[in-house]
């Protein structure tokens, strides 16, 4: 039987990409779901697919960068299902512009809100319930949170902040039974680059790279849920990236060049 059967899981950023695939996969595994994102219509489509797979689903549309909405999200999970077993903080957005070309400096604050503060607020709201269930927090960071990446300064900073918060929280939660898993994908073919913020603070509108050449969203989801199920402390996706983490200790300039080349290739 699947480890997720009957588990109550909140997924932020469930209207698209990795979050939507995580929701569909968990639905097929028998989880009970609370799905969050801003686009209510798109969220309803994902929820319908999950219900078709047999899942009970609560949809909570709204912006997770707001503290109050994160409290509402968790409250709705408790009202509907009476418990919370896993929180997956997946909502996020990236940038695609050199720092010295950014004209709308508000980009840096928005990236910090959506990638960092949303996860902090959702987790703080969920913690009492996760303590009660000895549950899991799963945070979707990025390789950009592990090492510098050109064109992504504000995004890398926000994802690195996640590491600081959640590595520390994990220690505070020692002995509580609540696990913290930080997931660091590389390039995943979700089409999200089209939604990356450009130098003018607006979404690019089209991906500047070949999304088809990237890790599939299905593979990313499989690895993410496996790490969550086993309560791994961190998942760095791809063996090349894991090698890069070791190399960074010895030859950080080489890793900088690898990051530069990876961005030039788009994967
Ligand atoms: N794809 C990659 O290559 C990749 C690599 C490394 C890490 N990641 C991380 O993986 C996560 C998912 O990425 P993805 O590629 O699946 O992105 P995506 O396809 O653009 O989906 C992002 C999701 O986040 C939601 N979201 C964005 N801003 C929000 C807000 N303010 N409030 C609530 N929901 C919000 C979006 O829904 P609405 O627009 O409806 O709100 C959408 O459901 C992100 O944290 C991303 O940084 C992705």
Tab-separated table of C-alpha atoms and ligand atoms in Angstrom:
chain	number	residue	atom	x	y	z
A	1	UNK	CA	0.000	0.000	0.000
A	2	UNK	CA	1.242	3.503	-0.776
A	3	UNK	CA	2.725	5.448	2.143
A	4	UNK	CA	0.575	8.404	1.017
A	5	UNK	CA	-2.812	6.647	1.312
A	6	UNK	CA	-5.082	8.716	3.562
A	7	UNK	CA	-2.358	11.295	4.267
A	8	UNK	CA	-3.481	14.922	4.281
A	9	UNK	CA	-1.109	16.938	2.101
A	10	UNK	CA	-1.091	20.689	1.410
A	11	UNK	CA	0.627	21.588	-1.883
A	12	UNK	CA	1.341	25.221	-2.730
A	13	UNK	CA	1.871	26.169	-6.361
A	14	UNK	CA	-0.404	23.304	-7.417
A	15	UNK	CA	-1.921	24.978	-10.484
A	16	UNK	CA	1.049	24.343	-12.791
A	17	UNK	CA	4.296	22.474	-13.298
A	18	UNK	CA	5.835	20.467	-10.485
A	19	UNK	CA	3.078	21.270	-7.964
A	20	UNK	CA	0.323	20.117	-10.333
A	21	UNK	CA	2.178	16.888	-11.093
A	22	UNK	CA	2.802	16.273	-7.387
A	23	UNK	CA	-0.931	16.744	-6.771
A	24	UNK	CA	-1.959	14.341	-9.553
A	25	UNK	CA	0.578	11.749	-8.413
A	26	UNK	CA	-0.482	11.970	-4.764
A	27	UNK	CA	-4.128	11.716	-5.806
A	28	UNK	CA	-3.390	8.446	-7.607
A	29	UNK	CA	-1.604	7.236	-4.439
A	30	UNK	CA	-4.679	7.883	-2.290
A	31	UNK	CA	-3.693	11.098	-0.489
A	32	UNK	CA	-6.228	13.723	0.619
A	33	UNK	CA	-5.223	17.046	-0.879
A	34	UNK	CA	-5.385	20.758	-0.216
A	35	UNK	CA	-4.270	22.636	-3.327
A	36	UNK	CA	-3.110	26.254	-3.347
A	37	UNK	CA	-2.217	28.801	-6.044
A	38	UNK	CA	-3.607	32.133	-7.300
A	39	UNK	CA	-5.225	30.966	-10.553
A	40	UNK	CA	-8.533	29.529	-9.292
A	41	UNK	CA	-9.679	28.245	-12.689
A	42	UNK	CA	-6.465	26.356	-13.350
A	43	UNK	CA	-6.471	25.030	-9.784
A	44	UNK	CA	-10.022	23.731	-10.298
A	45	UNK	CA	-8.836	21.826	-13.397
A	46	UNK	CA	-6.062	20.135	-11.410
A	47	UNK	CA	-8.488	19.417	-8.566
A	48	UNK	CA	-10.937	17.830	-11.016
A	49	UNK	CA	-8.190	15.549	-12.351
A	50	UNK	CA	-7.284	14.579	-8.781
A	51	UNK	CA	-10.931	13.839	-7.917
A	52	UNK	CA	-11.222	11.681	-11.041
A	53	UNK	CA	-8.283	9.699	-9.644
A	54	UNK	CA	-10.367	9.183	-6.480
A	55	UNK	CA	-8.900	11.840	-4.192
A	56	UNK	CA	-10.747	14.136	-1.793
A	57	UNK	CA	-9.595	17.655	-2.639
A	58	UNK	CA	-9.946	21.105	-1.084
A	59	UNK	CA	-9.028	24.082	-3.268
A	60	UNK	CA	-7.777	27.268	-1.612
A	61	UNK	CA	-7.094	29.951	-4.200
A	62	UNK	CA	-4.984	32.936	-3.199
A	63	UNK	CA	-1.551	34.463	-2.869
A	64	UNK	CA	0.795	32.624	-0.505
A	65	UNK	CA	3.084	35.628	-0.139
A	66	UNK	CA	0.561	36.974	2.405
A	67	UNK	CA	0.810	35.792	6.001
A	68	UNK	CA	-2.980	35.884	6.478
A	69	UNK	CA	-3.624	33.721	3.415
A	70	UNK	CA	-1.133	31.103	4.630
A	71	UNK	CA	-3.070	30.871	7.902
A	72	UNK	CA	-6.335	30.503	5.930
A	73	UNK	CA	-4.773	27.755	3.805
A	74	UNK	CA	-3.808	25.679	6.826
A	75	UNK	CA	-7.108	26.423	8.632
A	76	UNK	CA	-9.041	25.161	5.605
A	77	UNK	CA	-7.023	21.924	5.617
A	78	UNK	CA	-7.869	21.371	9.279
A	79	UNK	CA	-11.556	22.296	8.829
A	80	UNK	CA	-11.913	19.869	5.933
A	81	UNK	CA	-9.778	16.940	7.067
A	82	UNK	CA	-9.139	17.483	10.801
A	83	UNK	CA	-5.380	16.959	10.464
A	84	UNK	CA	-2.322	17.790	8.396
A	85	UNK	CA	0.432	15.286	7.628
A	86	UNK	CA	2.600	16.951	4.975
A	87	UNK	CA	3.126	20.519	3.819
A	88	UNK	CA	4.793	20.880	0.416
A	89	UNK	CA	6.005	24.471	-0.055
A	90	UNK	CA	6.420	24.513	-3.822
A	91	UNK	CA	5.099	27.898	-4.996
A	92	UNK	CA	7.871	29.886	-6.599
A	93	UNK	CA	9.005	32.106	-9.409
A	94	UNK	CA	12.421	32.853	-10.912
A	95	UNK	CA	14.071	35.698	-12.804
A	96	UNK	CA	16.010	35.730	-16.050
A	97	UNK	CA	18.101	38.897	-16.227
A	98	UNK	CA	21.550	40.129	-15.276
A	99	UNK	CA	21.448	42.075	-11.992
A	100	UNK	CA	22.959	45.179	-13.608
A	101	UNK	CA	20.237	45.203	-16.263
A	102	UNK	CA	17.269	45.054	-13.864
A	103	UNK	CA	15.372	48.332	-14.054
A	104	UNK	CA	12.518	47.324	-11.708
A	105	UNK	CA	14.308	46.668	-8.418
A	106	UNK	CA	11.013	45.477	-6.943
A	107	UNK	CA	11.859	42.161	-8.635
A	108	UNK	CA	14.224	41.318	-5.784
A	109	UNK	CA	11.548	41.824	-3.124
A	110	UNK	CA	8.911	39.890	-5.075
A	111	UNK	CA	11.262	36.940	-5.520
A	112	UNK	CA	12.028	36.929	-1.811
A	113	UNK	CA	8.309	36.986	-0.977
A	114	UNK	CA	7.212	34.195	-3.280
A	115	UNK	CA	10.199	31.877	-2.898
A	116	UNK	CA	11.149	32.465	0.735
A	117	UNK	CA	8.478	34.179	2.841
A	118	UNK	CA	5.615	32.093	1.449
A	119	UNK	CA	7.329	28.915	2.644
A	120	UNK	CA	8.123	30.441	6.034
A	121	UNK	CA	4.530	31.640	6.599
A	122	UNK	CA	2.910	28.384	5.460
A	123	UNK	CA	5.281	26.381	7.660
A	124	UNK	CA	4.697	28.525	10.755
A	125	UNK	CA	0.931	28.184	10.281
A	126	UNK	CA	1.221	24.427	9.778
A	127	UNK	CA	3.709	23.585	12.540
A	128	UNK	CA	1.277	22.969	15.440
A	129	UNK	CA	-0.646	20.497	13.262
A	130	UNK	CA	2.522	18.864	11.914
A	131	UNK	CA	3.757	18.416	15.481
A	132	UNK	CA	0.473	16.682	16.313
A	133	UNK	CA	0.779	14.318	13.343
A	134	UNK	CA	4.609	13.991	13.469
A	135	UNK	CA	4.409	15.121	9.895
A	136	UNK	CA	6.674	16.439	7.165
A	137	UNK	CA	7.667	19.789	5.724
A	138	UNK	CA	8.919	19.591	2.142
A	139	UNK	CA	10.427	22.756	0.680
A	140	UNK	CA	11.088	23.089	-3.036
A	141	UNK	CA	14.290	25.079	-3.384
A	142	UNK	CA	16.653	24.865	-6.373
A	143	UNK	CA	20.263	24.203	-7.322
A	144	UNK	CA	20.351	28.002	-7.482
A	145	UNK	CA	19.909	27.892	-3.700
A	146	UNK	CA	23.092	25.823	-3.404
A	147	UNK	CA	25.420	27.769	-5.682
A	148	UNK	CA	25.456	31.060	-7.588
A	149	UNK	CA	23.815	31.144	-11.014
A	150	UNK	CA	24.061	34.035	-13.505
A	151	UNK	CA	20.815	35.737	-14.612
A	152	UNK	CA	19.243	34.539	-11.342
A	153	UNK	CA	20.780	36.666	-8.564
A	154	UNK	CA	17.513	37.479	-6.781
A	155	UNK	CA	16.129	33.979	-7.211
A	156	UNK	CA	19.354	32.333	-5.982
A	157	UNK	CA	19.325	34.641	-2.951
A	158	UNK	CA	15.722	33.735	-2.097
A	159	UNK	CA	16.346	29.998	-2.479
A	160	UNK	CA	19.557	30.249	-0.410
A	161	UNK	CA	17.480	31.962	2.302
A	162	UNK	CA	15.217	28.901	2.327
A	163	UNK	CA	18.270	26.782	3.137
A	164	UNK	CA	19.178	29.025	6.070
A	165	UNK	CA	15.674	28.958	7.534
A	166	UNK	CA	14.803	25.314	7.008
A	167	UNK	CA	18.234	23.890	7.964
A	168	UNK	CA	17.861	25.811	11.232
A	169	UNK	CA	14.231	24.804	11.738
A	170	UNK	CA	15.193	21.154	11.257
A	171	UNK	CA	17.493	21.438	14.265
A	172	UNK	CA	14.788	23.160	16.334
A	173	UNK	CA	12.446	20.296	15.474
A	174	UNK	CA	14.847	17.556	16.582
A	175	UNK	CA	12.939	15.025	18.670
A	176	UNK	CA	9.523	16.363	17.608
A	177	UNK	CA	8.972	13.740	14.925
A	178	UNK	CA	8.531	16.455	12.279
A	179	UNK	CA	10.949	16.120	9.344
A	180	UNK	CA	12.214	18.848	7.011
A	181	UNK	CA	13.179	17.918	3.444
A	182	UNK	CA	14.756	20.501	1.142
A	183	UNK	CA	14.408	19.596	-2.529
A	184	UNK	CA	16.814	21.149	-5.062
A	185	UNK	CA	15.877	20.461	-8.691
A	186	UNK	CA	18.029	21.639	-11.580
A	187	UNK	CA	16.311	22.479	-14.862
A	188	UNK	CA	12.880	20.810	-15.089
A	189	UNK	CA	10.788	21.123	-18.245
A	190	UNK	CA	7.713	22.823	-16.794
A	191	UNK	CA	7.771	25.803	-19.146
A	192	UNK	CA	8.288	28.002	-16.092
A	193	UNK	CA	11.054	30.046	-17.778
A	194	UNK	CA	8.283	31.848	-19.701
A	195	UNK	CA	7.008	33.029	-16.296
A	196	UNK	CA	10.475	34.170	-15.126
A	197	UNK	CA	10.668	37.870	-14.341
A	198	UNK	CA	12.711	39.872	-16.832
A	199	UNK	CA	14.740	43.039	-16.284
A	200	UNK	CA	11.554	45.161	-16.473
A	201	UNK	CA	9.872	43.085	-13.748
A	202	UNK	CA	7.435	41.438	-16.165
A	203	UNK	CA	7.235	37.728	-17.082
A	204	UNK	CA	9.351	36.902	-20.152
A	205	UNK	CA	6.299	35.449	-21.949
A	206	UNK	CA	8.331	32.740	-23.688
A	207	UNK	CA	11.072	30.419	-22.514
A	208	UNK	CA	14.561	31.478	-23.659
A	209	UNK	CA	15.750	27.842	-23.549
A	210	UNK	CA	14.693	24.425	-24.815
A	211	UNK	CA	12.312	23.095	-22.140
A	212	UNK	CA	12.103	19.690	-23.862
A	213	UNK	CA	15.798	18.943	-23.170
A	214	UNK	CA	15.341	19.174	-19.378
A	215	UNK	CA	14.441	16.673	-16.645
A	216	UNK	CA	10.792	15.729	-17.042
A	217	UNK	CA	8.310	16.957	-14.476
A	218	UNK	CA	7.316	13.317	-13.875
A	219	UNK	CA	10.904	12.369	-12.944
A	220	UNK	CA	11.261	15.435	-10.723
A	221	UNK	CA	8.007	14.533	-8.952
A	222	UNK	CA	9.058	10.914	-8.485
A	223	UNK	CA	12.332	11.975	-6.841
A	224	UNK	CA	10.621	14.647	-4.720
A	225	UNK	CA	7.973	12.291	-3.326
A	226	UNK	CA	10.541	9.558	-2.708
A	227	UNK	CA	12.695	11.963	-0.667
A	228	UNK	CA	9.615	13.207	1.204
A	229	UNK	CA	8.398	9.693	1.975
A	230	UNK	CA	11.815	8.717	3.365
A	231	UNK	CA	12.156	12.000	5.262
A	232	UNK	CA	15.514	12.728	3.585
A	233	UNK	CA	17.041	15.992	4.825
A	234	UNK	CA	17.946	17.184	1.322
A	235	UNK	CA	17.584	16.068	-2.275
A	236	UNK	CA	19.960	17.510	-4.866
A	237	UNK	CA	18.669	16.255	-8.185
A	238	UNK	CA	21.044	14.789	-10.812
A	239	UNK	CA	24.389	13.126	-10.135
A	240	UNK	CA	26.199	15.954	-11.968
A	241	UNK	CA	24.782	18.495	-9.532
A	242	UNK	CA	25.720	16.303	-6.567
A	243	UNK	CA	29.278	16.096	-7.941
A	244	UNK	CA	29.210	19.880	-8.300
A	245	UNK	CA	28.411	20.227	-4.577
A	246	UNK	CA	31.607	18.300	-3.701
A	247	UNK	CA	33.653	20.184	-6.304
A	248	UNK	CA	32.470	23.484	-4.843
A	249	UNK	CA	34.359	22.670	-1.629
A	250	UNK	CA	37.633	22.198	-3.526
A	251	UNK	CA	37.354	24.220	-6.742
A	252	UNK	CA	34.578	26.814	-6.420
A	253	UNK	CA	35.733	28.739	-9.511
A	254	UNK	CA	35.278	25.592	-11.598
A	255	UNK	CA	31.713	25.265	-10.310
A	256	UNK	CA	31.091	28.919	-11.251
A	257	UNK	CA	32.176	28.088	-14.818
A	258	UNK	CA	29.927	24.993	-14.825
A	259	UNK	CA	26.966	27.155	-13.730
A	260	UNK	CA	27.744	29.701	-16.436
A	261	UNK	CA	27.932	26.986	-19.099
A	262	UNK	CA	24.746	25.300	-17.860
A	263	UNK	CA	22.845	28.580	-18.167
A	264	UNK	CA	24.265	29.147	-21.655
A	265	UNK	CA	23.084	25.656	-22.658
A	266	UNK	CA	19.783	26.051	-20.810
A	267	UNK	CA	20.228	22.840	-18.795
B	1	LIG	N1	11.151	24.180	-13.280
B	1	LIG	C1	12.400	24.222	-12.889
B	1	LIG	O1	13.346	24.097	-13.700
B	1	LIG	C2	12.741	24.391	-11.435
B	1	LIG	C3	14.058	24.183	-11.048
B	1	LIG	C4	14.398	24.351	-9.717
B	1	LIG	C5	13.445	24.704	-8.805
B	1	LIG	N2	12.174	24.906	-9.209
B	1	LIG	C6	11.202	25.319	-8.190
B	1	LIG	O2	10.120	24.423	-8.224
B	1	LIG	C7	8.920	25.104	-7.860
B	1	LIG	C8	7.878	24.888	-8.928
B	1	LIG	O3	8.424	25.335	-10.168
B	1	LIG	P1	7.664	25.102	-11.551
B	1	LIG	O4	8.685	24.981	-12.588
B	1	LIG	O5	6.617	24.058	-11.401
B	1	LIG	O6	6.992	26.547	-11.701
B	1	LIG	P2	5.631	26.960	-12.467
B	1	LIG	O7	5.292	25.959	-13.485
B	1	LIG	O8	5.816	28.368	-12.884
B	1	LIG	O9	4.577	26.891	-11.290
B	1	LIG	C9	4.691	27.761	-10.203
B	1	LIG	C10	3.507	27.558	-9.291
B	1	LIG	O10	3.626	28.487	-8.201
B	1	LIG	C11	2.383	29.210	-8.116
B	1	LIG	N3	2.630	30.548	-7.593
B	1	LIG	C12	3.476	31.473	-8.105
B	1	LIG	N4	3.383	32.599	-7.385
B	1	LIG	C13	2.448	32.377	-6.417
B	1	LIG	C14	1.897	33.166	-5.371
B	1	LIG	N5	2.301	34.422	-5.152
B	1	LIG	N6	0.939	32.615	-4.587
B	1	LIG	C15	0.516	31.351	-4.808
B	1	LIG	N7	1.009	30.554	-5.771
B	1	LIG	C16	1.958	31.069	-6.559
B	1	LIG	C17	1.846	29.224	-9.544
B	1	LIG	O11	0.435	29.355	-9.559
B	1	LIG	P3	-0.370	30.716	-9.821
B	1	LIG	O12	0.345	31.470	-10.891
B	1	LIG	O13	-1.728	30.208	-10.195
B	1	LIG	O14	-0.377	31.420	-8.512
B	1	LIG	C18	2.191	27.820	-9.998
B	1	LIG	O15	1.231	26.901	-9.544
B	1	LIG	C19	9.308	26.571	-7.664
B	1	LIG	O16	9.533	26.832	-6.315
B	1	LIG	C20	10.593	26.683	-8.447
B	1	LIG	O17	11.416	27.725	-7.981
B	1	LIG	C21	11.792	24.764	-10.506
